[in-house]
Amino acid sequence: MVSKLSLITLAALVTLATSCAFEGCDGCKKMVDDVKVRFNNNFSNVDDEELRQALETECKLLEKPDEQNPKKCVYSCGRYVYNLPVRMLAPLKAGEDSVKVCMAAEQCQ
């Protein structure tokens, strides 16, 4: 039987997990836009690992608590961005906008 405390704890974790500024479509678009600036929108010589490191750096900037994101995120940026470069690199190299890049990464619909 599930206790009330377990349900409350689960609800709190879900709330925290969904409050991370780096998650979802908007967070993805922000990170992609920032990474495009970082690489001067030239991804011709960028590999998965370089992109992963850049995304993780941008993600950590979004992860820090502030007025828009007052709660500490449950999931780390490293786990969040680990598989994204494989899906993002081809659209970035093709010059796609941040929405299409994030759609390829399954972060936007």
PDB file of C-alpha atoms in Angstrom:
ATOM      1  CA  MET A   1       0.000   0.000   0.000  1.00  0.00           C
ATOM      2  CA  VAL A   2       1.316   3.440  -0.889  1.00  0.00           C
ATOM      3  CA  SER A   3       1.435   5.849   2.010  1.00  0.00           C
ATOM      4  CA  LYS A   4       0.419   9.497   1.870  1.00  0.00           C
ATOM      5  CA  LEU A   5       4.021  10.445   2.633  1.00  0.00           C
ATOM      6  CA  SER A   6       5.224   8.479  -0.410  1.00  0.00           C
ATOM      7  CA  LEU A   7       2.704  10.232  -2.641  1.00  0.00           C
ATOM      8  CA  ILE A   8       3.657  13.651  -1.275  1.00  0.00           C
ATOM      9  CA  THR A   9       7.352  12.880  -1.772  1.00  0.00           C
ATOM     10  CA  LEU A  10       6.709  11.712  -5.331  1.00  0.00           C
ATOM     11  CA  ALA A  11       4.686  14.840  -6.107  1.00  0.00           C
ATOM     12  CA  ALA A  12       7.482  17.025  -4.728  1.00  0.00           C
ATOM     13  CA  LEU A  13      10.077  15.254  -6.881  1.00  0.00           C
ATOM     14  CA  VAL A  14       7.949  15.619  -9.999  1.00  0.00           C
ATOM     15  CA  THR A  15       7.476  19.320  -9.259  1.00  0.00           C
ATOM     16  CA  LEU A  16      11.208  19.810  -8.780  1.00  0.00           C
ATOM     17  CA  ALA A  17      12.071  17.813 -11.865  1.00  0.00           C
ATOM     18  CA  THR A  18       9.774  19.864 -14.060  1.00  0.00           C
ATOM     19  CA  SER A  19      11.037  23.191 -12.725  1.00  0.00           C
ATOM     20  CA  CYS A  20      14.534  22.922 -14.169  1.00  0.00           C
ATOM     21  CA  ALA A  21      15.171  25.746 -16.596  1.00  0.00           C
ATOM     22  CA  PHE A  22      17.322  23.535 -18.807  1.00  0.00           C
ATOM     23  CA  GLU A  23      14.634  20.943 -19.486  1.00  0.00           C
ATOM     24  CA  GLY A  24      11.983  20.938 -22.181  1.00  0.00           C
ATOM     25  CA  CYS A  25      11.624  22.846 -25.407  1.00  0.00           C
ATOM     26  CA  ASP A  26      12.383  26.342 -24.076  1.00  0.00           C
ATOM     27  CA  GLY A  27      15.495  25.198 -22.214  1.00  0.00           C
ATOM     28  CA  CYS A  28      16.702  23.279 -25.243  1.00  0.00           C
ATOM     29  CA  LYS A  29      16.211  26.271 -27.563  1.00  0.00           C
ATOM     30  CA  LYS A  30      18.100  28.534 -25.140  1.00  0.00           C
ATOM     31  CA  MET A  31      21.016  26.089 -24.942  1.00  0.00           C
ATOM     32  CA  VAL A  32      21.101  25.636 -28.733  1.00  0.00           C
ATOM     33  CA  ASP A  33      21.050  29.396 -29.330  1.00  0.00           C
ATOM     34  CA  ASP A  34      23.895  29.856 -26.838  1.00  0.00           C
ATOM     35  CA  VAL A  35      25.917  26.992 -28.331  1.00  0.00           C
ATOM     36  CA  LYS A  36      25.455  28.495 -31.810  1.00  0.00           C
ATOM     37  CA  VAL A  37      26.993  31.725 -30.527  1.00  0.00           C
ATOM     38  CA  ARG A  38      29.812  29.816 -28.834  1.00  0.00           C
ATOM     39  CA  PHE A  39      30.739  28.058 -32.095  1.00  0.00           C
ATOM     40  CA  ASN A  40      29.974  31.092 -34.325  1.00  0.00           C
ATOM     41  CA  ASN A  41      27.278  28.940 -35.947  1.00  0.00           C
ATOM     42  CA  ASN A  42      30.021  26.820 -37.554  1.00  0.00           C
ATOM     43  CA  PHE A  43      29.728  23.156 -36.611  1.00  0.00           C
ATOM     44  CA  SER A  44      31.698  21.721 -39.537  1.00  0.00           C
ATOM     45  CA  ASN A  45      34.612  20.592 -37.333  1.00  0.00           C
ATOM     46  CA  VAL A  46      32.638  19.967 -34.131  1.00  0.00           C
ATOM     47  CA  ASP A  47      32.259  16.391 -32.895  1.00  0.00           C
ATOM     48  CA  ASP A  48      29.775  14.846 -30.454  1.00  0.00           C
ATOM     49  CA  GLU A  49      32.060  15.273 -27.447  1.00  0.00           C
ATOM     50  CA  GLU A  50      32.764  18.962 -28.115  1.00  0.00           C
ATOM     51  CA  LEU A  51      29.055  19.612 -28.517  1.00  0.00           C
ATOM     52  CA  ARG A  52      28.277  17.626 -25.351  1.00  0.00           C
ATOM     53  CA  GLN A  53      30.755  19.701 -23.333  1.00  0.00           C
ATOM     54  CA  ALA A  54      29.352  22.969 -24.694  1.00  0.00           C
ATOM     55  CA  LEU A  55      25.767  21.877 -23.977  1.00  0.00           C
ATOM     56  CA  GLU A  56      26.715  20.822 -20.464  1.00  0.00           C
ATOM     57  CA  THR A  57      28.333  24.211 -19.814  1.00  0.00           C
ATOM     58  CA  GLU A  58      25.224  26.038 -21.039  1.00  0.00           C
ATOM     59  CA  CYS A  59      22.979  23.698 -19.088  1.00  0.00           C
ATOM     60  CA  LYS A  60      24.873  24.353 -15.858  1.00  0.00           C
ATOM     61  CA  LEU A  61      24.370  28.085 -16.349  1.00  0.00           C
ATOM     62  CA  LEU A  62      20.621  27.460 -16.613  1.00  0.00           C
ATOM     63  CA  GLU A  63      20.671  25.045 -13.660  1.00  0.00           C
ATOM     64  CA  LYS A  64      21.784  27.656 -11.128  1.00  0.00           C
ATOM     65  CA  PRO A  65      18.940  28.843  -8.900  1.00  0.00           C
ATOM     66  CA  ASP A  66      17.687  32.338  -9.660  1.00  0.00           C
ATOM     67  CA  GLU A  67      14.380  34.194  -9.717  1.00  0.00           C
ATOM     68  CA  GLN A  68      13.091  32.201 -12.696  1.00  0.00           C
ATOM     69  CA  ASN A  69      14.409  28.879 -11.391  1.00  0.00           C
ATOM     70  CA  PRO A  70      14.363  29.082  -7.577  1.00  0.00           C
ATOM     71  CA  LYS A  71      14.413  25.332  -6.983  1.00  0.00           C
ATOM     72  CA  LYS A  72      17.406  23.050  -7.196  1.00  0.00           C
ATOM     73  CA  CYS A  73      17.064  20.674 -10.119  1.00  0.00           C
ATOM     74  CA  VAL A  74      16.757  16.970  -9.384  1.00  0.00           C
ATOM     75  CA  TYR A  75      18.437  15.791 -12.563  1.00  0.00           C
ATOM     76  CA  SER A  76      21.945  16.897 -13.368  1.00  0.00           C
ATOM     77  CA  CYS A  77      22.820  18.596 -16.609  1.00  0.00           C
ATOM     78  CA  GLY A  78      25.262  15.825 -17.425  1.00  0.00           C
ATOM     79  CA  ARG A  79      22.534  13.222 -17.484  1.00  0.00           C
ATOM     80  CA  TYR A  80      20.198  15.536 -19.369  1.00  0.00           C
ATOM     81  CA  VAL A  81      22.563  16.458 -22.203  1.00  0.00           C
ATOM     82  CA  TYR A  82      24.449  13.148 -22.498  1.00  0.00           C
ATOM     83  CA  ASN A  83      22.494  11.791 -25.490  1.00  0.00           C
ATOM     84  CA  LEU A  84      21.527  15.095 -27.087  1.00  0.00           C
ATOM     85  CA  PRO A  85      24.629  15.683 -29.288  1.00  0.00           C
ATOM     86  CA  VAL A  86      24.006  12.535 -31.331  1.00  0.00           C
ATOM     87  CA  ARG A  87      20.601  13.910 -32.328  1.00  0.00           C
ATOM     88  CA  MET A  88      21.602  17.582 -32.570  1.00  0.00           C
ATOM     89  CA  LEU A  89      24.847  17.612 -34.489  1.00  0.00           C
ATOM     90  CA  ALA A  90      23.491  16.869 -37.987  1.00  0.00           C
ATOM     91  CA  PRO A  91      20.788  19.585 -37.841  1.00  0.00           C
ATOM     92  CA  LEU A  92      23.323  22.056 -36.417  1.00  0.00           C
ATOM     93  CA  LYS A  93      25.747  21.269 -39.234  1.00  0.00           C
ATOM     94  CA  ALA A  94      22.873  21.741 -41.707  1.00  0.00           C
ATOM     95  CA  GLY A  95      22.223  25.233 -40.299  1.00  0.00           C
ATOM     96  CA  GLU A  96      18.776  24.443 -38.870  1.00  0.00           C
ATOM     97  CA  ASP A  97      17.181  26.830 -36.371  1.00  0.00           C
ATOM     98  CA  SER A  98      16.974  26.007 -32.665  1.00  0.00           C
ATOM     99  CA  VAL A  99      13.396  24.707 -32.882  1.00  0.00           C
ATOM    100  CA  LYS A 100      14.292  22.164 -35.577  1.00  0.00           C
ATOM    101  CA  VAL A 101      17.444  21.148 -33.706  1.00  0.00           C
ATOM    102  CA  CYS A 102      15.422  20.599 -30.536  1.00  0.00           C
ATOM    103  CA  MET A 103      12.752  18.712 -32.472  1.00  0.00           C
ATOM    104  CA  ALA A 104      15.465  16.369 -33.748  1.00  0.00           C
ATOM    105  CA  ALA A 105      16.571  15.916 -30.130  1.00  0.00           C
ATOM    106  CA  GLU A 106      12.946  15.174 -29.165  1.00  0.00           C
ATOM    107  CA  GLN A 107      12.799  18.164 -26.819  1.00  0.00           C
ATOM    108  CA  CYS A 108      10.220  20.104 -28.861  1.00  0.00           C
ATOM    109  CA  GLN A 109       7.173  18.870 -30.723  1.00  0.00           C
TER     110      GLN A 109
END
